[in-house]
Coordinates of C-alpha atoms in Angstrom, one line a residue:
M1 CA -18.9 17.6 -19.7
V2 CA -17.3 17.7 -16.3
F3 CA -18.1 14.9 -13.9
P4 CA -18.3 16.5 -10.4
D5 CA -16.4 15.7 -7.3
P6 CA -18.7 13.1 -5.5
L7 CA -17.6 14.5 -2.1
L8 CA -19.5 17.7 -2.9
H9 CA -22.8 15.9 -2.8
V10 CA -22.4 14.1 0.5
D11 CA -24.6 15.5 3.3
Y12 CA -21.9 15.4 6.0
S13 CA -24.2 16.8 8.7
A14 CA -26.6 13.8 8.3
I15 CA -23.6 11.4 8.3
M16 CA -22.1 13.0 11.4
A17 CA -25.4 12.6 13.2
R18 CA -25.1 8.8 13.0
D19 CA -21.3 8.7 13.4
D20 CA -21.8 5.7 15.8
E21 CA -22.8 3.5 12.9
K22 CA -19.8 1.3 12.3
L23 CA -19.1 -0.5 9.1
H24 CA -17.6 -4.0 8.5
I25 CA -15.2 -3.7 5.5
V26 CA -13.6 -6.6 3.8
I27 CA -10.2 -5.8 2.0
F28 CA -9.0 -8.3 -0.6
P29 CA -5.7 -7.3 -2.3
W30 CA -3.9 -8.9 -5.2
L31 CA -1.1 -11.3 -4.2
A32 CA 1.8 -8.9 -4.5
F33 CA 3.4 -7.1 -1.6
G34 CA 3.4 -3.9 -3.5
H35 CA -0.4 -4.2 -3.4
I36 CA -0.8 -5.9 0.0
I37 CA 1.1 -3.3 2.0
P38 CA -0.9 -0.2 0.7
N39 CA -4.1 -2.2 1.4
L40 CA -2.8 -2.9 4.9
E41 CA -2.2 0.8 5.5
L42 CA -5.7 1.6 4.3
A43 CA -7.0 -1.1 6.7
K44 CA -5.2 0.5 9.6
H45 CA -6.6 4.0 8.8
I46 CA -10.1 2.6 8.6
A47 CA -9.8 0.7 11.8
Q48 CA -8.5 3.9 13.6
K49 CA -11.9 5.4 12.9
G50 CA -13.5 2.5 14.8
H51 CA -14.6 0.4 11.9
K52 CA -14.1 -3.4 11.6
V53 CA -11.8 -4.6 8.9
S54 CA -11.4 -8.2 7.7
F55 CA -8.2 -8.4 5.7
V56 CA -8.3 -11.4 3.4
S57 CA -5.4 -13.1 1.7
T58 CA -3.8 -16.5 1.3
T59 CA -2.4 -18.4 4.3
R60 CA 1.3 -17.9 3.6
N61 CA 0.9 -14.2 2.8
I62 CA -1.0 -13.6 6.0
E63 CA 1.7 -15.3 8.0
R64 CA 4.3 -13.0 6.4
L65 CA 2.5 -9.8 7.5
P66 CA 3.2 -7.8 10.7
K67 CA 0.7 -8.1 13.5
P68 CA -1.8 -5.2 13.9
P69 CA -0.8 -2.7 16.7
P70 CA -2.4 -3.5 20.0
N71 CA -4.9 -0.7 19.9
L72 CA -6.3 -2.0 16.6
A73 CA -6.0 -5.7 17.2
S74 CA -9.7 -6.1 18.0
L75 CA -10.7 -4.2 14.8
I76 CA -8.4 -5.8 12.2
T77 CA -8.9 -9.5 11.6
Y78 CA -6.7 -11.5 9.3
V79 CA -8.6 -14.1 7.2
K80 CA -6.6 -16.9 5.6
L81 CA -7.8 -18.6 2.4
P82 CA -5.9 -21.6 1.1
L83 CA -4.6 -20.9 -2.4
P84 CA -5.8 -23.6 -4.8
K85 CA -3.2 -25.6 -6.6
V86 CA -2.8 -25.0 -10.4
D87 CA -0.4 -26.5 -12.9
N88 CA 2.9 -24.7 -13.4
L89 CA 2.7 -22.8 -10.1
P90 CA 5.4 -23.9 -7.7
K91 CA 4.6 -25.1 -4.2
N92 CA 4.3 -22.4 -1.5
A93 CA 4.3 -19.7 -4.2
E94 CA 1.6 -17.3 -3.0
A95 CA 2.9 -13.9 -4.0
T96 CA 4.5 -12.4 -7.1
A97 CA 7.8 -12.2 -5.2
D98 CA 7.9 -16.0 -5.1
V99 CA 7.9 -16.6 -8.8
P100 CA 9.6 -15.5 -12.0
Y101 CA 7.7 -12.9 -14.0
D102 CA 6.5 -15.4 -16.6
V103 CA 4.9 -17.6 -13.9
V104 CA 2.8 -14.7 -12.5
Q105 CA 0.0 -15.7 -15.0
Y106 CA -0.4 -19.0 -13.2
L107 CA -0.6 -17.2 -9.8
K108 CA -3.5 -15.2 -11.3
K109 CA -5.1 -18.4 -12.4
A110 CA -4.9 -19.7 -8.8
Y111 CA -6.2 -16.3 -7.5
D112 CA -9.2 -16.7 -9.8
A113 CA -9.8 -20.1 -8.2
L114 CA -10.3 -18.4 -4.8
Q115 CA -13.8 -17.3 -5.9
H116 CA -15.4 -20.3 -4.2
P117 CA -13.7 -20.1 -0.8
F118 CA -14.0 -16.3 -0.8
S119 CA -17.7 -16.6 -1.6
H120 CA -18.1 -19.0 1.3
Y121 CA -16.4 -16.6 3.6
L122 CA -18.6 -13.7 2.5
E123 CA -21.7 -15.7 3.1
S124 CA -21.1 -15.6 6.9
S125 CA -19.2 -12.4 7.1
N126 CA -22.1 -9.9 7.3
A127 CA -19.9 -7.3 5.7
D128 CA -21.1 -4.0 4.4
W129 CA -18.4 -3.2 1.8
I130 CA -15.7 -5.1 -0.1
F131 CA -12.6 -3.3 -1.2
Y132 CA -10.9 -5.3 -4.0
D133 CA -7.9 -5.1 -6.3
F134 CA -7.6 -5.0 -10.1
A135 CA -7.0 -8.8 -10.5
A136 CA -10.2 -9.7 -8.7
F137 CA -12.6 -8.4 -11.4
W138 CA -15.1 -11.1 -10.3
V139 CA -15.7 -9.8 -6.8
P140 CA -18.8 -7.6 -7.7
S141 CA -20.7 -10.6 -9.0
L142 CA -20.0 -12.4 -5.7
A143 CA -20.9 -9.3 -3.6
S144 CA -24.2 -8.8 -5.3
R145 CA -25.4 -12.2 -4.0
F146 CA -25.2 -11.0 -0.4
G147 CA -26.3 -7.4 -0.8
M148 CA -22.8 -6.1 -0.3
K149 CA -21.4 -3.0 -2.1
T150 CA -17.9 -2.9 -3.6
V151 CA -15.1 -0.4 -3.9
F152 CA -12.4 -0.9 -6.5
Y153 CA -9.3 0.3 -4.6
S154 CA -6.5 1.2 -7.0
I155 CA -3.0 1.3 -5.6
F156 CA -2.0 2.6 -9.0
T157 CA -1.7 6.4 -9.2
P158 CA -4.3 8.7 -10.8
P159 CA -1.9 9.4 -13.8
F160 CA -1.5 5.7 -14.5
M161 CA -5.2 5.0 -14.2
A162 CA -6.1 8.0 -16.4
F163 CA -3.5 6.9 -19.0
M164 CA -5.0 3.5 -19.2
G165 CA -8.3 5.0 -20.2
P166 CA -12.0 4.3 -20.2
A167 CA -13.1 0.9 -18.8
S168 CA -14.9 0.1 -22.0
Y169 CA -11.6 0.4 -23.9
M170 CA -9.9 -2.1 -21.6
I171 CA -12.8 -4.6 -21.7
D172 CA -13.2 -4.5 -25.4
N173 CA -10.6 -3.9 -28.1
D174 CA -9.2 -0.4 -27.7
P175 CA -9.8 1.4 -31.0
I176 CA -6.9 3.8 -30.4
R177 CA -4.1 1.5 -29.1
T178 CA -3.9 -1.2 -31.6
K179 CA -0.1 -1.7 -31.4
P180 CA 2.5 -1.2 -28.7
E181 CA 3.9 2.1 -30.0
N182 CA 0.4 3.7 -29.4
F183 CA 1.2 3.5 -25.7
T184 CA 4.2 5.8 -26.1
V185 CA 2.1 9.0 -26.5
P186 CA -0.4 10.6 -24.2
P187 CA -4.0 9.5 -25.1
P188 CA -6.6 11.9 -26.5
W189 CA -8.8 11.8 -23.4
V190 CA -6.1 13.6 -21.4
P191 CA -7.0 17.2 -22.3
F192 CA -3.9 18.9 -21.1
S193 CA -0.2 18.9 -22.1
S194 CA 1.7 16.0 -20.5
T195 CA 4.7 13.8 -21.1
V196 CA 3.1 10.9 -19.2
A197 CA 3.4 7.9 -21.5
F198 CA 5.4 4.7 -21.7
H199 CA 8.7 4.5 -23.5
Y200 CA 8.8 1.8 -26.1
Y201 CA 11.0 -0.6 -24.1
E202 CA 8.7 -0.2 -21.1
I203 CA 5.5 -1.2 -22.9
M204 CA 7.3 -4.1 -24.6
R205 CA 8.4 -5.5 -21.3
I206 CA 4.7 -5.7 -20.2
V207 CA 3.0 -6.3 -23.5
D208 CA 1.5 -9.5 -22.1
S209 CA -0.5 -7.3 -19.8
V210 CA -2.6 -6.0 -22.7
S211 CA -3.0 -9.4 -24.4
D212 CA -4.3 -12.8 -23.4
N213 CA -2.1 -15.0 -21.2
D214 CA -2.4 -18.4 -19.6
S215 CA -4.4 -17.0 -16.7
G216 CA -7.3 -16.8 -19.2
T217 CA -7.8 -13.1 -18.7
S218 CA -5.6 -10.1 -19.7
D219 CA -4.6 -7.6 -17.1
T220 CA -6.3 -4.8 -19.0
Y221 CA -9.6 -6.7 -19.0
R222 CA -9.3 -7.3 -15.3
L223 CA -8.7 -3.6 -14.7
G224 CA -11.5 -2.5 -17.0
A225 CA -14.0 -4.9 -15.5
S226 CA -13.0 -3.9 -12.0
I227 CA -13.7 -0.3 -12.7
E228 CA -16.9 -1.0 -14.7
N229 CA -18.6 -3.2 -12.1
C230 CA -17.8 -1.5 -8.8
D231 CA -20.0 0.9 -6.9
L232 CA -17.2 3.4 -6.5
V233 CA -13.5 3.8 -7.2
A234 CA -11.0 4.7 -4.5
V235 CA -7.5 5.8 -5.7
R236 CA -4.2 6.2 -3.9
G237 CA -3.4 9.8 -4.4
C238 CA -4.2 13.4 -3.4
T239 CA -6.5 15.8 -5.2
E240 CA -4.3 18.7 -4.0
L241 CA -1.3 17.2 -5.8
E242 CA -2.9 16.0 -9.0
P243 CA -6.4 17.6 -9.4
E244 CA -6.3 17.4 -13.2
W245 CA -5.7 13.7 -13.2
F246 CA -8.6 13.0 -10.8
Q247 CA -10.8 15.0 -13.1
V248 CA -9.9 12.9 -16.0
L249 CA -10.8 9.8 -14.0
R250 CA -14.2 11.2 -13.1
D251 CA -14.8 12.2 -16.7
I252 CA -14.0 8.8 -18.2
Y253 CA -15.4 6.5 -15.5
R254 CA -18.7 8.4 -15.0
K255 CA -18.9 7.2 -11.4
P256 CA -17.6 8.4 -8.0
V257 CA -13.8 8.5 -7.7
L258 CA -12.4 9.3 -4.3
P259 CA -8.8 9.9 -3.1
V260 CA -7.5 8.0 -0.1
G261 CA -4.2 9.9 0.2
Q262 CA -0.7 8.5 -0.3
L263 CA -1.0 6.1 2.7
P264 CA 2.6 6.4 3.8
S265 CA 4.2 3.3 5.4
S266 CA 4.0 3.4 9.1
G267 CA 4.7 -0.2 10.2
F268 CA 2.4 -2.1 12.5
N269 CA 4.6 -2.9 15.4
G270 CA 8.1 -2.5 16.7
G271 CA 9.4 -5.4 14.6
D272 CA 10.6 -8.8 15.9
E273 CA 14.0 -9.5 17.3
N274 CA 15.5 -10.6 14.0
E275 CA 14.3 -7.4 12.3
N276 CA 15.9 -5.3 15.0
D277 CA 19.1 -7.2 14.8
T278 CA 19.2 -6.7 11.0
W279 CA 18.7 -2.9 11.4
R280 CA 21.4 -2.6 14.1
G281 CA 24.0 -4.1 11.7
I282 CA 22.9 -1.9 8.8
K283 CA 22.8 1.2 11.0
E284 CA 26.4 0.5 12.3
W285 CA 27.6 0.7 8.7
L286 CA 25.5 3.8 7.8
D287 CA 26.7 5.6 10.9
K288 CA 30.3 5.4 9.6
Q289 CA 29.4 7.1 6.3
A290 CA 29.5 10.8 5.5
H291 CA 26.2 12.8 5.8
G292 CA 24.0 12.7 2.7
R293 CA 26.5 10.8 0.5
V294 CA 25.2 7.2 0.5
V295 CA 23.3 5.9 -2.6
Y296 CA 20.6 3.5 -1.5
V297 CA 19.7 1.0 -4.3
A298 CA 16.6 -1.1 -4.3
F299 CA 14.0 -2.2 -6.9
G300 CA 11.2 -3.6 -4.8
S301 CA 9.8 -7.0 -4.4
E302 CA 9.0 -7.7 -8.1
A303 CA 11.4 -5.8 -10.3
K304 CA 14.3 -8.0 -11.3
P305 CA 16.9 -6.4 -13.6
R306 CA 18.4 -8.5 -16.4
Q307 CA 22.0 -9.7 -16.0
E308 CA 23.4 -7.1 -18.4
E309 CA 21.6 -4.4 -16.4
V310 CA 23.0 -5.6 -13.1
N311 CA 26.5 -5.4 -14.6
E312 CA 26.0 -1.8 -15.7
I313 CA 24.4 -0.8 -12.3
A314 CA 27.3 -2.4 -10.4
L315 CA 30.0 -0.8 -12.6
G316 CA 28.2 2.5 -12.4
L317 CA 28.1 2.5 -8.7
E318 CA 31.8 1.7 -8.7
K319 CA 32.6 4.5 -11.1
S320 CA 30.5 7.0 -9.0
E321 CA 33.0 6.7 -6.2
L322 CA 30.1 7.3 -3.8
P323 CA 29.3 4.9 -0.9
F324 CA 26.3 2.7 -1.6
F325 CA 23.9 0.2 0.0
W326 CA 22.4 -2.1 -2.6
V327 CA 19.5 -4.4 -1.7
L328 CA 19.9 -7.0 -4.5
R329 CA 17.4 -9.7 -5.1
V330 CA 19.2 -12.3 -7.2
R331 CA 16.2 -14.4 -8.0
R332 CA 12.4 -14.3 -7.8
G333 CA 11.5 -17.3 -5.6
A334 CA 13.1 -20.8 -5.3
S335 CA 11.9 -21.8 -8.8
D336 CA 13.8 -19.0 -10.5
T337 CA 16.7 -20.6 -12.3
E338 CA 18.2 -17.3 -13.6
V339 CA 20.3 -16.2 -10.6
L340 CA 21.8 -12.8 -11.0
K341 CA 25.6 -12.4 -10.5
L342 CA 27.7 -9.4 -9.9
P343 CA 30.7 -8.5 -12.1
E344 CA 33.8 -10.5 -11.1
G345 CA 35.8 -8.7 -8.4
F346 CA 33.2 -6.0 -7.9
E347 CA 32.5 -6.6 -4.2
E348 CA 36.2 -6.9 -3.4
R349 CA 37.0 -3.6 -5.3
T350 CA 34.2 -1.7 -3.5
K351 CA 34.7 -3.3 0.0
G352 CA 34.3 -0.8 2.7
R353 CA 32.7 1.8 0.4
G354 CA 29.7 -0.3 -0.6
V355 CA 27.4 -3.0 0.7
V356 CA 25.5 -5.6 -1.4
W357 CA 22.7 -6.9 0.8
R358 CA 20.9 -10.0 -0.4
G359 CA 18.2 -10.4 2.2
W360 CA 15.3 -8.3 3.4
A361 CA 16.2 -4.8 4.5
P362 CA 14.2 -2.2 6.5
Q363 CA 13.9 0.3 3.7
L364 CA 12.0 3.0 5.6
K365 CA 14.7 3.1 8.3
I366 CA 17.5 3.1 5.8
L367 CA 15.9 6.1 3.9
G368 CA 15.5 7.9 7.2
H369 CA 19.2 7.7 8.0
G370 CA 21.2 10.9 7.7
S371 CA 23.9 9.4 5.6
V372 CA 21.6 8.5 2.7
G373 CA 21.6 11.2 0.0
G374 CA 19.9 9.5 -2.9
F375 CA 17.7 6.5 -3.9
L376 CA 18.3 4.6 -7.1
S377 CA 14.7 3.2 -7.5
H378 CA 12.4 1.4 -9.9
S379 CA 9.7 4.1 -9.4
G380 CA 7.3 1.7 -7.5
W381 CA 4.9 4.1 -5.8
T382 CA 5.3 2.8 -2.3
S383 CA 9.1 3.4 -2.6
V384 CA 8.4 6.8 -4.0
V385 CA 6.2 7.8 -1.0
E386 CA 8.8 6.4 1.4
A387 CA 11.5 8.5 -0.4
V388 CA 9.4 11.6 -0.1
Q389 CA 8.7 10.8 3.6
N390 CA 12.4 11.0 4.2
E391 CA 13.2 13.8 1.7
T392 CA 15.5 11.5 -0.3
P393 CA 15.9 12.5 -4.0
L394 CA 15.3 9.9 -6.6
V395 CA 17.3 8.4 -9.4
L396 CA 14.9 6.5 -11.6
L397 CA 15.5 3.1 -13.4
T398 CA 12.2 1.5 -14.4
F399 CA 11.6 -2.2 -15.2
L400 CA 7.9 -3.3 -15.0
A401 CA 4.2 -2.5 -14.7
D402 CA 3.3 1.1 -13.9
Q403 CA 6.8 2.2 -13.2
G404 CA 7.3 4.0 -16.5
I405 CA 4.2 6.2 -16.0
N406 CA 5.3 6.9 -12.4
A407 CA 8.7 8.0 -13.6
R408 CA 7.3 10.4 -16.1
V409 CA 5.2 12.1 -13.3
L410 CA 8.3 12.4 -11.1
E411 CA 10.4 13.7 -14.0
E412 CA 7.8 16.4 -14.8
R413 CA 7.9 17.6 -11.2
K414 CA 11.7 17.3 -11.0
I415 CA 11.7 15.2 -7.9
G416 CA 13.3 12.3 -9.8
Y417 CA 16.0 12.1 -12.4
P418 CA 15.9 9.2 -14.9
V419 CA 19.1 7.3 -15.8
P420 CA 19.5 8.1 -19.6
R421 CA 18.8 5.0 -21.7
D422 CA 17.9 4.0 -25.2
K423 CA 14.1 4.5 -25.5
L424 CA 13.7 1.6 -27.9
N425 CA 15.6 -1.2 -26.2
G426 CA 16.0 0.3 -22.7
S427 CA 19.8 -0.2 -22.6
F428 CA 22.0 2.1 -20.4
T429 CA 25.6 2.3 -19.5
S430 CA 27.6 2.3 -16.3
D431 CA 28.7 5.8 -17.1
S432 CA 25.1 7.0 -17.3
V433 CA 24.5 5.4 -13.9
A434 CA 27.5 7.0 -12.4
R435 CA 26.7 10.4 -13.7
S436 CA 23.1 10.2 -12.6
V437 CA 23.7 9.3 -9.0
R438 CA 26.5 11.9 -8.6
L439 CA 24.2 14.5 -10.2
V440 CA 21.3 13.9 -7.7
V441 CA 23.4 13.2 -4.6
L442 CA 26.4 15.6 -5.0
D443 CA 26.5 18.0 -8.0
D444 CA 25.2 21.6 -8.1
G445 CA 23.2 20.7 -11.2
G446 CA 21.1 18.2 -9.2
R447 CA 20.2 20.6 -6.4
V448 CA 16.7 21.1 -7.9
Y449 CA 15.9 17.4 -7.2
R450 CA 17.2 17.7 -3.6
D451 CA 15.2 20.9 -3.1
N452 CA 12.0 19.8 -4.8
I453 CA 11.5 16.6 -2.9
K454 CA 11.6 18.6 0.3
E455 CA 9.1 21.1 -1.0
V456 CA 6.6 18.5 -2.3
K457 CA 6.6 16.6 1.0
N458 CA 3.7 18.5 2.5
L459 CA 1.6 17.9 -0.6
F460 CA 2.3 14.2 -0.5
L461 CA 2.3 13.6 3.3
N462 CA 0.1 16.0 5.3
N463 CA -1.3 14.0 8.1
Q464 CA -4.3 16.3 8.6
R465 CA -5.2 15.9 4.9
Q466 CA -4.7 12.2 5.0
Q467 CA -7.2 11.9 7.9
K468 CA -9.6 14.1 5.9
Y469 CA -9.5 11.7 3.0
I470 CA -10.2 8.7 5.1
H471 CA -13.0 10.5 6.9
Q472 CA -14.6 11.6 3.7
L473 CA -14.3 8.1 2.2
L474 CA -16.1 6.6 5.3
C475 CA -18.8 9.3 5.2
H476 CA -19.4 8.4 1.6
L477 CA -19.7 4.7 2.3
R478 CA -22.1 5.4 5.1
S479 CA -24.1 7.7 2.9
R480 CA -24.8 5.0 0.4
S481 CA -28.0 3.1 1.0
H482 CA -27.6 -0.6 1.7
P483 CA -29.9 -3.3 3.0
K484 CA -30.1 -3.9 6.7
K485 CA -27.6 -6.3 8.0
G486 CA -28.6 -9.9 7.4
E487 CA -30.9 -9.0 4.6
R488 CA -29.6 -10.5 1.4
V489 CA -30.3 -9.1 -2.0
F490 CA -30.0 -11.4 -5.1
R491 CA -29.3 -9.7 -8.4
D492 CA -28.3 -10.9 -11.8

């Protein structure tokens, strides 16, 4: 049975007739900047249509966000909630970037303790809809007390969501995936041929996600319950780019699944003076490099390579003989005692040809510079979208979370080339790094990656299509019946 596209059943003429009806939408992302930023981009698009958005996060995270642009300042409101204290969570740690990977479970425990202050905020918010992230599986039960409807907004891609399977499998024990190696093959509910699956080393690095942890709830349960209990699912992606994956989601979820587009990073303002000074210094170095020859290296706010991996990456960049700009996070927060180090003498040997940058860097601007010819990336989807925005071909080196699934999708479309590595333990060599970056940036054999990323850009990032997705989403929200404002509905 094929579950139909919910947008086909929306009476747009009736919705357009009451286009002046504006919504109040609450957006509540998980405490990771890889989640917060795509949620912020969605907030911006919604506000541009004249709707009010309350963007809720913890105090320190809100203070680290850019201000809304002046034309949207009256429509986007930041709401700060104090993060409750829990054992084993360091002081001022309010995002995944602030703590080592094994401490994230305590951040989830603190996040779950936000239920009371979030409920208190909702009581007086008079909101129509709540958009929530995978970790906040408890939001629908709060929303129902106040007659509010909910959208589970997935910043994970349609292929990843489809690979994870039906909500019931994630909530209860999956009868098919009883051991890690079961995640290394495509699941039976994907009815077409695909290579989209984890490699063994990728699933082993995140095996705690599918089992219990000290937060009290596994990530797979959170994801399954979030899907099961929402009124509709919104997914970052494009039906034109991946129609077959959206169809799988509609078939296995049996509820409306709407695309919101890729939500490319746009920035909210011109940046503060320190940010502009940072960019000026980086730009001066990039301006001196040959066109299309610089390898940009960055692994996002969460992915932290192991020490032996850093060694091979560094030596590989050295052997490649290409100029490089490497944004290296040597630790995840002040409590991280495993500080990464570069091989002895590496920076001296590559001085002038390469830069190791240990602070924040303006990634979108760097990728847009003409000297950058390749991006050695972890396959985080925001980084992927930014690479496509700037037609920068990808070299893929995965570490955590959904990155392995993203990499398979990019490999299938030949817009990203994976660094060859052992599929069991994930090891790779400096030689494989050197060959990979030279292939994608320089060699004739890698031209397909340089050409394909240009060709796919319109599918990824068509502004007219992006606006259509947001318009259709808002039409769908307005089409759903809801109580009059101020009228509470109490349900079990």
